[in-house]
Coordinates of C-alpha atoms in Angstrom, one line a residue:
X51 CA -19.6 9.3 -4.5
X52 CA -18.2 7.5 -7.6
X53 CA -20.8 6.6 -10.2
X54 CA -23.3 3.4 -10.1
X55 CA -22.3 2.0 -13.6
X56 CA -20.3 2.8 -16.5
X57 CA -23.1 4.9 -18.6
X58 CA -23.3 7.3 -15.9
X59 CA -20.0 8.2 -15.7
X60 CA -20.2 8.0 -20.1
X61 CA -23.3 10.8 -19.7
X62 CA -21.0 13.2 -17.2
X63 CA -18.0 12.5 -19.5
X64 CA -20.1 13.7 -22.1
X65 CA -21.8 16.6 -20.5
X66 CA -18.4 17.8 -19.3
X67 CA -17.3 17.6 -23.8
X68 CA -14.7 15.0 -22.4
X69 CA -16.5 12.3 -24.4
X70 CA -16.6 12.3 -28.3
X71 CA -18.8 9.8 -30.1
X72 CA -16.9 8.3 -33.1
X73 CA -19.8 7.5 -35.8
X74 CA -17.5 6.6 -38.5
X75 CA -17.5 3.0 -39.2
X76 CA -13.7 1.6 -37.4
X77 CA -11.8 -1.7 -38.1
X78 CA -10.8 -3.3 -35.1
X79 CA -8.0 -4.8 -36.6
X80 CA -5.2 -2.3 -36.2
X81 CA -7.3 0.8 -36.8
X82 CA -8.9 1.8 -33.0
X83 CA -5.6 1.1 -31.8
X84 CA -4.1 3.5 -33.8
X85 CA -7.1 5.8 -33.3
X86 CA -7.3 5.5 -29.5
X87 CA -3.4 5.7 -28.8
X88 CA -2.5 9.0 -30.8
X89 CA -5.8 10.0 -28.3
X90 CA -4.7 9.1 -25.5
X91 CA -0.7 10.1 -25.7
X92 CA -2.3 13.7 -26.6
X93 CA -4.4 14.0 -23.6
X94 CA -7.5 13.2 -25.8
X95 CA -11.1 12.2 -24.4
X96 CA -12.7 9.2 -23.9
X97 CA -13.9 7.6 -27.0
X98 CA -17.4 6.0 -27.7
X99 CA -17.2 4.2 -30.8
X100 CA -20.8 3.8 -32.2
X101 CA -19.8 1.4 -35.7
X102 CA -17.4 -1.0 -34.9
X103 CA -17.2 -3.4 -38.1
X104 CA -18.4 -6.8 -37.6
X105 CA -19.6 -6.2 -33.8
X106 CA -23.0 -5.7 -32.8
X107 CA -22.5 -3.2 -29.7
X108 CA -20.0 0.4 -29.4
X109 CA -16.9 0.6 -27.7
X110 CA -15.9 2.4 -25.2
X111 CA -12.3 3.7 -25.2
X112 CA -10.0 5.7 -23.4
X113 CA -12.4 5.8 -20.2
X114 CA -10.0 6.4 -17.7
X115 CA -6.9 7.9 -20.4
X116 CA -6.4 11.1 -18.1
X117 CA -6.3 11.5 -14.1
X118 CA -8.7 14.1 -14.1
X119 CA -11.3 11.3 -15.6
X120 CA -9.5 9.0 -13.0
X121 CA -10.5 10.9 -10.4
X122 CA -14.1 11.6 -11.3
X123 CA -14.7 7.9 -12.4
X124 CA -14.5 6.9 -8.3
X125 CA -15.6 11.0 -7.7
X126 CA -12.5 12.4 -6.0
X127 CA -11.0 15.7 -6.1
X128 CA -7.8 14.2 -5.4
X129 CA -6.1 10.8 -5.0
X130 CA -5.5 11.9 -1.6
X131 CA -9.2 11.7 -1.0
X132 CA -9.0 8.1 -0.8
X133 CA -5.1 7.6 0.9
X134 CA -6.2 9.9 3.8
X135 CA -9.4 7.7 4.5
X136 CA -7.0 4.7 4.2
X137 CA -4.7 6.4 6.5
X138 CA -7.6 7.3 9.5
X139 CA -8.0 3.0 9.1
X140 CA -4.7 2.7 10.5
X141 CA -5.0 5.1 13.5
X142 CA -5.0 4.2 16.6
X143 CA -1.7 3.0 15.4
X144 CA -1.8 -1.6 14.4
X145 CA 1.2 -3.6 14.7
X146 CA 3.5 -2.8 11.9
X147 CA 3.8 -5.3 8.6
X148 CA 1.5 -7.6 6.9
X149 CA -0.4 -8.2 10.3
X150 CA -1.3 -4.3 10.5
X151 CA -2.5 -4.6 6.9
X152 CA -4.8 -7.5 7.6
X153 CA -5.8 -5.4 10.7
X154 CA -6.5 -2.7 8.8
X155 CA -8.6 -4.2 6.1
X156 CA -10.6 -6.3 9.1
X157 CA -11.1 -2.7 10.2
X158 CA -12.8 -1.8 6.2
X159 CA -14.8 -5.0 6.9
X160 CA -16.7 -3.6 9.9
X161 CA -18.0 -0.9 8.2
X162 CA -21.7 -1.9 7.4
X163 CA -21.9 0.7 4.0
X164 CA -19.0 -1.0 2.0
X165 CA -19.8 -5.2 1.6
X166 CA -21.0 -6.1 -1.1
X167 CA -24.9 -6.7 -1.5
X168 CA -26.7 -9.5 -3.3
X169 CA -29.6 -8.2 -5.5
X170 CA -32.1 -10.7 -7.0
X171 CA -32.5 -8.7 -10.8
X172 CA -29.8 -7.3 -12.6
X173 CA -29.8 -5.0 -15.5
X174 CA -27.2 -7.3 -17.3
X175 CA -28.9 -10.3 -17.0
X176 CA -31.9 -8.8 -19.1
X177 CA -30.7 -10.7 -22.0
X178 CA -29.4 -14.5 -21.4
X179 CA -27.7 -16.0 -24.4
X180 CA -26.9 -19.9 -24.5
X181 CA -25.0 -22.8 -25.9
X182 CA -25.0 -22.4 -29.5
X183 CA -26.7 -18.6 -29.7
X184 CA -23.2 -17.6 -28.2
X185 CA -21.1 -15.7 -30.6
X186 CA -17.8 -13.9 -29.0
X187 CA -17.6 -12.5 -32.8
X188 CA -20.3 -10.2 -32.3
X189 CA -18.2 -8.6 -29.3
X190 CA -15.5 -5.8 -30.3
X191 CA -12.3 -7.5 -29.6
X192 CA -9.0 -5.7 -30.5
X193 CA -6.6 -6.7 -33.1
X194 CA -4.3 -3.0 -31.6
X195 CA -0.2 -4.5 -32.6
X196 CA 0.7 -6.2 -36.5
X197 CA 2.7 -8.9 -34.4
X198 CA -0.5 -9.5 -32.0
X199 CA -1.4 -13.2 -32.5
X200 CA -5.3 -12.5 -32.4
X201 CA -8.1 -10.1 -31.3
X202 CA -8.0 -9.5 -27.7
X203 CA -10.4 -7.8 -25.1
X204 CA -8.6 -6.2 -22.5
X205 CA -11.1 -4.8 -19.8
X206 CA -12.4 -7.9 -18.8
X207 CA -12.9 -8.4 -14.9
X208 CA -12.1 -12.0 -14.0
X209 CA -14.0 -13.5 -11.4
X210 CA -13.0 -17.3 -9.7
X211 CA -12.9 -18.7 -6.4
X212 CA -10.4 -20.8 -4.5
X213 CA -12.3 -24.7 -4.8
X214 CA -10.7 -25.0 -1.2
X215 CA -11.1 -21.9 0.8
X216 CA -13.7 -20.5 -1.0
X217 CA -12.3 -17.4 -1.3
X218 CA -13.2 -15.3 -4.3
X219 CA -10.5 -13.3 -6.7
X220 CA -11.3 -10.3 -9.1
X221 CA -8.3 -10.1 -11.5
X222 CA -7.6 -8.1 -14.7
X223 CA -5.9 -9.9 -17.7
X224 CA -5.9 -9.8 -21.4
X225 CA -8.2 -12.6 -23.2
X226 CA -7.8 -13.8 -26.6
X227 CA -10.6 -14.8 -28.3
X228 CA -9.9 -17.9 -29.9
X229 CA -13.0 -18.3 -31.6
X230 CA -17.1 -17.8 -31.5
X231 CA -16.8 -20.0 -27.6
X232 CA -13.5 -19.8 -26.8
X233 CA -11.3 -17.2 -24.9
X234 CA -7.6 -17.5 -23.9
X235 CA -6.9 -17.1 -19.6
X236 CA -3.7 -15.1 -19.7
X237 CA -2.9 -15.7 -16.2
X238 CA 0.9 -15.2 -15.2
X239 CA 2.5 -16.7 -12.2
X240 CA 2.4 -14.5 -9.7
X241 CA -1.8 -14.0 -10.4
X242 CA -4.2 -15.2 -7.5
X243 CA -6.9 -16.3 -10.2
X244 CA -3.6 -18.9 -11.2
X245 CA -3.4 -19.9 -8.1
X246 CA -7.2 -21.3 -8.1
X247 CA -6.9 -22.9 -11.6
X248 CA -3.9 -24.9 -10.2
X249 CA -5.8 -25.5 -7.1
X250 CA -8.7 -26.9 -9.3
X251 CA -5.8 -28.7 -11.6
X252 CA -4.6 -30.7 -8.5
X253 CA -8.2 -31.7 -7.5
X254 CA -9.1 -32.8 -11.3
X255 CA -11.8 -30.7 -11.0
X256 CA -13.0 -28.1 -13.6
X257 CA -13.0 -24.0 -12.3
X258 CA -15.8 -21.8 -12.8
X259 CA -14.9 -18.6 -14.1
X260 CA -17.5 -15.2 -14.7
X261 CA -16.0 -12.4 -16.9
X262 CA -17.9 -8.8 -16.4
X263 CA -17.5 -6.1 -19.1
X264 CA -18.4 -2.7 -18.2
X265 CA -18.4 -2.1 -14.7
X266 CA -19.3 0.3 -12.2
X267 CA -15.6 2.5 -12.6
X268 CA -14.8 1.4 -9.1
X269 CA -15.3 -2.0 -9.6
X270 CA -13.3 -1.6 -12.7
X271 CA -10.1 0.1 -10.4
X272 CA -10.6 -2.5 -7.8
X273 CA -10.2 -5.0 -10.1
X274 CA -6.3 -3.8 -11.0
X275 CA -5.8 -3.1 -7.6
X276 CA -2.8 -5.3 -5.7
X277 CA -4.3 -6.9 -3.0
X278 CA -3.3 -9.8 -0.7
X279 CA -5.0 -12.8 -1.3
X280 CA -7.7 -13.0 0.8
X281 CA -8.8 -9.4 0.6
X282 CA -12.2 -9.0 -1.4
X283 CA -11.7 -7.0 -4.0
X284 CA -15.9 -5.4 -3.4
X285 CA -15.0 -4.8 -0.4
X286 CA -12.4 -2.7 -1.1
X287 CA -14.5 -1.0 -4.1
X288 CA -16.7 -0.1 -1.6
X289 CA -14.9 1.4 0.4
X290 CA -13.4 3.4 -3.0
X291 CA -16.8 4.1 -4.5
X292 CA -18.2 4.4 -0.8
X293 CA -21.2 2.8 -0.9
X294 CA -22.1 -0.9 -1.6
X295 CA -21.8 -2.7 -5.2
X296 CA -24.5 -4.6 -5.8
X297 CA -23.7 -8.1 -6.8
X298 CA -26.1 -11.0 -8.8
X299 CA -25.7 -15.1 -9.0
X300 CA -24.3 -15.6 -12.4
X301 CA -26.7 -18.2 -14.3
X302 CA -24.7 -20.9 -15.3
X303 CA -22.1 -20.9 -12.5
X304 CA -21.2 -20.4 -8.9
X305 CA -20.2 -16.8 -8.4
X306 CA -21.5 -13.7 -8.4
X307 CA -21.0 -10.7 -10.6
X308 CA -21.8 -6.4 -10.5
X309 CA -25.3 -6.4 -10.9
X310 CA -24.7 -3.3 -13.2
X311 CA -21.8 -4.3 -15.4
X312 CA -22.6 -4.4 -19.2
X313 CA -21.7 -7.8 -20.5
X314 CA -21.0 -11.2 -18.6
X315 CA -19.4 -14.2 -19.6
X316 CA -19.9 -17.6 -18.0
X317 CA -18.1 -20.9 -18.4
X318 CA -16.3 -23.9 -16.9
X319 CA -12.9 -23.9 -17.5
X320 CA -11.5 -27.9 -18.0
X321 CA -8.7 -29.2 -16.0
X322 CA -5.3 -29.3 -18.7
X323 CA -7.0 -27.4 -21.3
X324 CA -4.6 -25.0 -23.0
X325 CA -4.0 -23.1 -26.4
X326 CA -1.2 -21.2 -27.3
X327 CA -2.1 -17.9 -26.4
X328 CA -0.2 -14.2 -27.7
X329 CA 2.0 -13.1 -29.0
X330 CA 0.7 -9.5 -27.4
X331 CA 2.0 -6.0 -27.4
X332 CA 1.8 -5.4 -24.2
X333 CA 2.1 -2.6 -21.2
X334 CA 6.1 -2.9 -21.2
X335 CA 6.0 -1.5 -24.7
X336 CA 7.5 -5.0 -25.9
X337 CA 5.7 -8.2 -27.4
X338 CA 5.2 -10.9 -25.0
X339 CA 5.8 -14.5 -26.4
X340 CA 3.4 -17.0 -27.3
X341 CA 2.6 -19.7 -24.4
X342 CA 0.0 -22.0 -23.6
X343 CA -2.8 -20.8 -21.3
X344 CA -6.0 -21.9 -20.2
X345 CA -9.1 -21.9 -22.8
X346 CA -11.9 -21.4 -21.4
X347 CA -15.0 -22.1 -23.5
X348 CA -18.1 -20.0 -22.6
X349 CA -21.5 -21.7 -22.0
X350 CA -23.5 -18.2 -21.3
X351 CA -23.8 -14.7 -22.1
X352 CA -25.6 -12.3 -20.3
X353 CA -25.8 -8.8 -21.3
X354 CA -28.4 -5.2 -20.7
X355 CA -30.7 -4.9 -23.4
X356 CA -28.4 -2.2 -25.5
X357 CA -25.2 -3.0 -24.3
X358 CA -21.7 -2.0 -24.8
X359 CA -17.9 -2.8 -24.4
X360 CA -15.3 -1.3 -22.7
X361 CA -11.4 -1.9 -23.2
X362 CA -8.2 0.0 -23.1
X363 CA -4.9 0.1 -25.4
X364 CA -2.1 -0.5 -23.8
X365 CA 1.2 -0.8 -25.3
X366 CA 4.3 1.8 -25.2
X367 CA 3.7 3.9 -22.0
X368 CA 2.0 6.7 -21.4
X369 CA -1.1 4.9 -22.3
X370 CA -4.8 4.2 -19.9
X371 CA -2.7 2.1 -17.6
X372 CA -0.8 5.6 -16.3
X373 CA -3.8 7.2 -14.4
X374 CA -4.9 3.3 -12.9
X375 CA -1.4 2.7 -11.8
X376 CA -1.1 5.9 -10.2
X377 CA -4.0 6.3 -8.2
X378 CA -2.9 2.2 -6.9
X379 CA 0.2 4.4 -6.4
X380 CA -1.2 7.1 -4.2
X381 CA -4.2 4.5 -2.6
X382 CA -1.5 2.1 -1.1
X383 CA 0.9 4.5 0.5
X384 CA -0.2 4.5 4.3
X385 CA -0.6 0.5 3.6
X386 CA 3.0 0.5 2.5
X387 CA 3.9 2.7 5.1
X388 CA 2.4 0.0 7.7
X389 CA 4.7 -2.6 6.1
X390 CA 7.5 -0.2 5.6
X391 CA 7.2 2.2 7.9
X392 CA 10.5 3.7 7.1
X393 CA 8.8 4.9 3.9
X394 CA 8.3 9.1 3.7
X395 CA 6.9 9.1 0.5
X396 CA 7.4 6.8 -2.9
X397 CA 6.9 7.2 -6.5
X398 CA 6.5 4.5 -9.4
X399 CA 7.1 5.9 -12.6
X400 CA 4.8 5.1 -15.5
X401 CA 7.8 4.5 -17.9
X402 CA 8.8 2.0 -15.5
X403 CA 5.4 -0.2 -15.9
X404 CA 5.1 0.9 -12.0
X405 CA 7.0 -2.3 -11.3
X406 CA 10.2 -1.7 -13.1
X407 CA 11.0 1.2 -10.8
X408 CA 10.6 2.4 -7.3
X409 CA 11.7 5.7 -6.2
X410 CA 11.1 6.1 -2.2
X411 CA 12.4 8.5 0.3
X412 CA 13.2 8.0 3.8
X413 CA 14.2 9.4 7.1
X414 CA 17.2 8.4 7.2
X415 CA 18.4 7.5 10.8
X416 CA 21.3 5.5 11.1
X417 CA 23.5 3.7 8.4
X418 CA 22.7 2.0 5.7
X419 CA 19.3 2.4 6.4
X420 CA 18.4 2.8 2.5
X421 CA 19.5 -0.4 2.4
X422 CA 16.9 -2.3 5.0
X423 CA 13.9 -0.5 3.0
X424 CA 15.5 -2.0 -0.3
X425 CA 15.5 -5.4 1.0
X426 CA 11.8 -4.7 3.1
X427 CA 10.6 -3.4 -0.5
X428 CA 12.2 -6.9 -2.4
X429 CA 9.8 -9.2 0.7
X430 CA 6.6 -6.8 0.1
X431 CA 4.1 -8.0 -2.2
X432 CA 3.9 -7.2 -5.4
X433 CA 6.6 -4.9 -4.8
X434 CA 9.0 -7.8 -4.9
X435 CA 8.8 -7.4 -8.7
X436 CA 10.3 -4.0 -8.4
X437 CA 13.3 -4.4 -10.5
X438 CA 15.2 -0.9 -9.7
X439 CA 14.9 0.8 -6.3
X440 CA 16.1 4.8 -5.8
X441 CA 16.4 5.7 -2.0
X442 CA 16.7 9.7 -1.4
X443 CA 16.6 11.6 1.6
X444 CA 13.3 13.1 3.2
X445 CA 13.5 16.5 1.4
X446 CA 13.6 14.8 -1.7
X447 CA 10.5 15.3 -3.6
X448 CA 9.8 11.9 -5.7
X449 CA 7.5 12.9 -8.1
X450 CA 10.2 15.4 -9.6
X451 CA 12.1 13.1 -12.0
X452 CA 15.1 16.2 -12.2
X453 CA 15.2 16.0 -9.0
X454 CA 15.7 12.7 -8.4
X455 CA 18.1 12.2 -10.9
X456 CA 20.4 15.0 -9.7
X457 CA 20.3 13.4 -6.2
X458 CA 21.0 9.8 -7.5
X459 CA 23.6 11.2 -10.4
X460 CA 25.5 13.3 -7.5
X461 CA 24.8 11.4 -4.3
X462 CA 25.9 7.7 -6.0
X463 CA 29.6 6.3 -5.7
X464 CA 28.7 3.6 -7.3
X465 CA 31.3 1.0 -5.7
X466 CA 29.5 1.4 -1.9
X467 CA 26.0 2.9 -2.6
X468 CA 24.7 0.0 -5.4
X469 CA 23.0 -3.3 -4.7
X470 CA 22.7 -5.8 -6.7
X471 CA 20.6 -9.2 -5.6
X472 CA 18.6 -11.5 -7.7
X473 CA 14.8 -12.2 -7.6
X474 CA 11.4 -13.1 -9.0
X475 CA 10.4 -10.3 -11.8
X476 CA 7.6 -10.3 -13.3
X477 CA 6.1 -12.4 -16.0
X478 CA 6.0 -10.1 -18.4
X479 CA 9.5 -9.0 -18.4
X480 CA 11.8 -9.7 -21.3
X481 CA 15.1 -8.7 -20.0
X482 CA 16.1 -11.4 -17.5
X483 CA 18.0 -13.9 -19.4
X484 CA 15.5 -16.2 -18.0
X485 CA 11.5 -16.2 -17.4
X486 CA 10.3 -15.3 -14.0
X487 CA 13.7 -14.2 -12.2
X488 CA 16.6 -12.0 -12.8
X489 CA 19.0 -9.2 -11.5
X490 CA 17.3 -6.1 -9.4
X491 CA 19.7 -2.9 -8.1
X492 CA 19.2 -0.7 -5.4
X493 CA 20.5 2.8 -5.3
X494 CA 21.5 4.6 -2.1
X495 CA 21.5 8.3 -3.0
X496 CA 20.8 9.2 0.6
X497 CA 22.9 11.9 2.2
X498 CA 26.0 9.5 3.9
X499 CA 27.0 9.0 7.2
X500 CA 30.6 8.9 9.2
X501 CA 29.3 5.4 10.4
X502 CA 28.9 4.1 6.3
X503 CA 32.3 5.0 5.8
X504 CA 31.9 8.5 4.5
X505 CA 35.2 10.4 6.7
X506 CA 36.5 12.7 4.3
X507 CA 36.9 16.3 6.0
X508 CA 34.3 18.2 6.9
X509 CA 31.8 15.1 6.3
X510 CA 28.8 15.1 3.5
X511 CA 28.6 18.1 1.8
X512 CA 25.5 20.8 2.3
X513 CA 23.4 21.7 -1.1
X514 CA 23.4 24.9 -2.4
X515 CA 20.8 27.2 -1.1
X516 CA 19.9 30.9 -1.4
X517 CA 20.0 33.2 1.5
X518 CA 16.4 33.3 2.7
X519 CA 16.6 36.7 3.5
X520 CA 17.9 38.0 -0.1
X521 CA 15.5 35.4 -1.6
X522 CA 12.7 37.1 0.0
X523 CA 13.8 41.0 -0.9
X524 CA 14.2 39.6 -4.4
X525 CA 10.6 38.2 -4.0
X526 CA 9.2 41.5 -2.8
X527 CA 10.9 43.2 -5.4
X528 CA 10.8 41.3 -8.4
X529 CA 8.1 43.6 -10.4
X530 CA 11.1 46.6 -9.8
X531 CA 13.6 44.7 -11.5
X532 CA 11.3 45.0 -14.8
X533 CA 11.4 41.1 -15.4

C-alpha cells in the first residue's frame, strides 16, 4: 500500500539514503531553484531543506524527482501495478467511449475500501491560525526564474466545489503569494476549479476555496491526475493508494481536506477580484505572461504542530513533473483504450509537456485508419490539447524515441500522410499566434495500404530483418567469436 502521509514516505526516503537533509541556511529567492534543479536533472534525491531564510518550517523538494520514488510514493513495483487493476475495472467488456469510462469509474465507486472517510480530528488542524495571526511570509514560497514576477508555491492541492451541483474539484496550480493574506488562483481555461469560480461569478456569489500542503503522496498524484469532471479525485486516490484517505471539515469553510496533509489554507474567494498574476517560468521551459487571476485572501491557517512544506521546480523539462506525468501516462491507458479502442499502446514524451506530443500505435485495419484515431484523440479530453500526434504500426515500440523517429522519418510522404487541423491548445502554450487555439499535425507513419493510394509494384516495402536461424547460431555462438 502507498504511505499514510508525506513524513512516512520522508522516513523510507531516508532509510533507503534517497533523502539528504540540507542544513545549510538556503535563499528562496533563486538559490533552491538552482539547488533542486541541478538535483533533479542528475537523478539526485529528494531534498529536505531544514533552514529556509525567512520561513519558519523546512521544505521538502524533489519528492517525487525519480520514478523509482514515484513508484514507492503510491507503493508500486511498477506503473503497471495500477493500469492492470484499472484494466480488470473494464472487464466484462462496457460500452466503448466516454459512457464506458463513467461505467467504469461507477464500477471504482462500489468498492467499499476506496471512498473517502470523514474523521472528526486531524493532525493538521492541531494548530488553527486566524485573521490577523496569518502570515503567508512565514511559508517557503519560491522565487526559482529572474523573470518570475513573485514567490510562488507550487504543490498546493486546490480544493472547491461547483455552487450548483455540488460537486467537488482537486486541482494542482501554481499560487503566487501576493502578500502576508493574499495568494494568486492561477487557473487556466480549460481547469474544472475555473469552471466553479465562473459558476460562482454568474451567481454574484463568493467561492470557498481550501488549499492542503503536504499530502498523503497519493492524494498529491491524484490531484494532477486528468479526470472528467465529475470524478472525485479521493476516490480515485483510493483506489491508487488502495485504502481510504481520511478527510476533515475545514474550519472556516465548506469543504473538506486530507486529514493528514501538513498545512491548510482557508478563504473566500470574492466575486471579480483579480491581481495581475506571473510572469512564471513554467513546465514548457518558457515564461508565461502576466494576466489577471483571482486573489484569494486567506482567513485561516491550519497546520500539525511541526510542520513542513512541500513544492516542486518545474521549468525546462526533465524536471519532478516527468515521473507525475508518466505514471498519468501509464494509469490512463486501458481508460483511453475504452475511448479509443483502436489504441495498442501510446507514449507522451516528457520534452513534449505530455500534451505537446502524442505518439500512439495501432492495429492498423483498413485505410486511413491512423487518421480516425488522430481525430478520436483531438475529441478526447485533455488530449484535445495534444498539439502533434505520431501514428506507427503495432510492432512499433513507443517508448523508443529512435525508433519512432525512423518509422515517421522513413514511413512519411509528407504530401498524403500529414494533417493539419486547428484547435484549442493549451493555456500555457506560447506558440499559437493566438491564446488558447492554434495549428495541431498528425503524422501517418503507418505501413500503407493499396486502398490509401499506395500502388507502386510490389506494394509497401518489408523492413530489414535477420534470418532467425543464423541470428540464433550467432547467439549460441557468440563467446567463440572472441567478442
Amino acid at each position: 500500500m502507498a504511505y499514510d502521509d508525506l513524513r512516512s514516505f520522508l522516513r523510507a526516503l531516508e532509510r533507503d539514503g534517497d533523502l539528504r537533509r540540507v542544513k545549510a541556511e538556503v535563499d528562496p529567492h533563486l538559490e533552491v531553484g538552482e539547488i533542486v534543479d541541478r538535483v533533479n536533472k542528475a537523478g539526485g534525491p529528494a531534498l529536505l531543506f531544514e533552514n529556509v531564510r525567512g520561513a519558519s518550517m523546512p521544505l521538502a523538494m524533489n519528492v517525487f524527482g525519480t520514478d523509482r520514488r514515484m513508484l514507492k510514493a503510491l507503493g508500486l513495483t511498477s506503473y503497471d501495478d495500477i493500469s492492470g487493476k484499472i484494466a480488470g475495472l473494464l472487464k466484462p467488456e462496457l460500452p466503448h467511449g466516454f459512457t464506458g469510462v463513467r461505467e467504469a469509474f461507477g464500477k471504482l465507486a462500489g468498492m467499499t475500501h476506496v471512498p473517502p472517510k470523514k474523521v472528526k480530528d486531524a493532525p493538521v488542524q492541531e494548530v488553527v491560525l486566524q485573521g490577523d495571526d496569518v502570515d503567508l511570509d512565514a511559508l517557503p514560497a519560491l522565487f526559482t526564474w529572474p523573470e518570475d514576477g513573485g514567490s510562488f508555491f507550487n504543490l498546493g492541492l486546490t480544493h472547491t466545489k461547483d455552487p450548483e451541483s455540488g460537486v467537488r474539484n482537486l486541482g494542482l496550480y501554481r499560487l503566487q503569494r501576493h502578500d502576508r493574506r493574499t495568494i494568486g488562483m492561477h487557473w487556466q481555461i480549460h481547469k474544472d476549479s475555473r469552471n466553479h469560480y465562473q459558476t460562482a461569478l454568474r451567481r454574484g456569489e463568493r467561492l470557498p476555496v481550501a488549499i492542503a500542503f503536504g499530502c498523503p503522496p497519493a492524494v498529491t498524484y491524484a490531484a494532477t491526475a486528468p479526470l472528467p469532471g465529475d470524478i472525485d479525485e479521493y476516490l480515485f486516490a483510493g483506489f491508487v493508494q488502495g485504502k481510504r484517505v481520511e478527510m476533515v471539515d475545514c474550519v472556516t469553510v465548506p469543504l473538506q481536506v486530507p486529514a493528514a496533509a501538513e498545512v491548510v489554507l482557508e478563504g473566500w474567494l470574492e466575486p471579480g477580484k483579480t491581481l495581475p498574476e506571473g510572469p512564471f517560468g513554467d513546465h514548457t521551459g518558457f515564461y508565461t505572461p502576466q494576466e489577471p487571476f483571482p486573489a484569494l485572501t486567506i482567513d485561516c491557517v491550519t497546520t500539525r504542530r511541526r510542520p513542513l512544506l512541500q513544492s516542486i521546480v518545474v521549468g525546462r523539462p526533465p524536471t519532478e513533473d516527468g515521473p507525475l506525468g508518466k505514471a498519468t501516462e501509464r494509469f490512463f491507458l486501458p481508460l483511453l483504450k475504452v475511448i479509443i479502442p483502436d489504441i495498442v499502446d501510446y507514449d507522451l514524451p516528457e520534452a513534449g509537456g505530455f500534451h505537446n506530443c502524442a505518439i500512439v500505435s495501432i492495429d492498423k485495419k483498413y485505410p486511413k485508419h491512423a487518421q480516425k484515431v488522430m481525430h478520436a484523440i483531438w475529441g478526447a479530453h485533455m488530449m484535445s490539447l495534444t498539439k502533434l500526434i505520431v501514428v506507427v504500426d503495432a510492432d512499433c515500440d513507443v517508448h523508443d524515441y529512435h525508433e519512432v523517429a525512423w518509422r515517421a522519418f522513413g514511413n512519411t510522404d509528407y504530401a498524403r500522410d500529414l494533417t493539419v487541423v486547428e484547435g484549442p491548445v493549451d493555456h500555457l502554450d506560447h506558440a499559437s499566434y493566438q491564446q488558447f487555439w492554434g495549428g495541431k499535425a498528425g503524422i501517418d507513419a503507418t505501413r500503407k495500404l493499396p486502398e490509401e493510394g499506395y500502388t507502386r509494384d510490389g506494394g509497401w516495402p518489408e523492413m530489414v530483418v535477420s534470418d532467425p536461424e543464423v541470428a540464433e547460431r550467432v547467439t549460441r555462438r557468440w563467446k567463440e567469436y572472441g567478442l
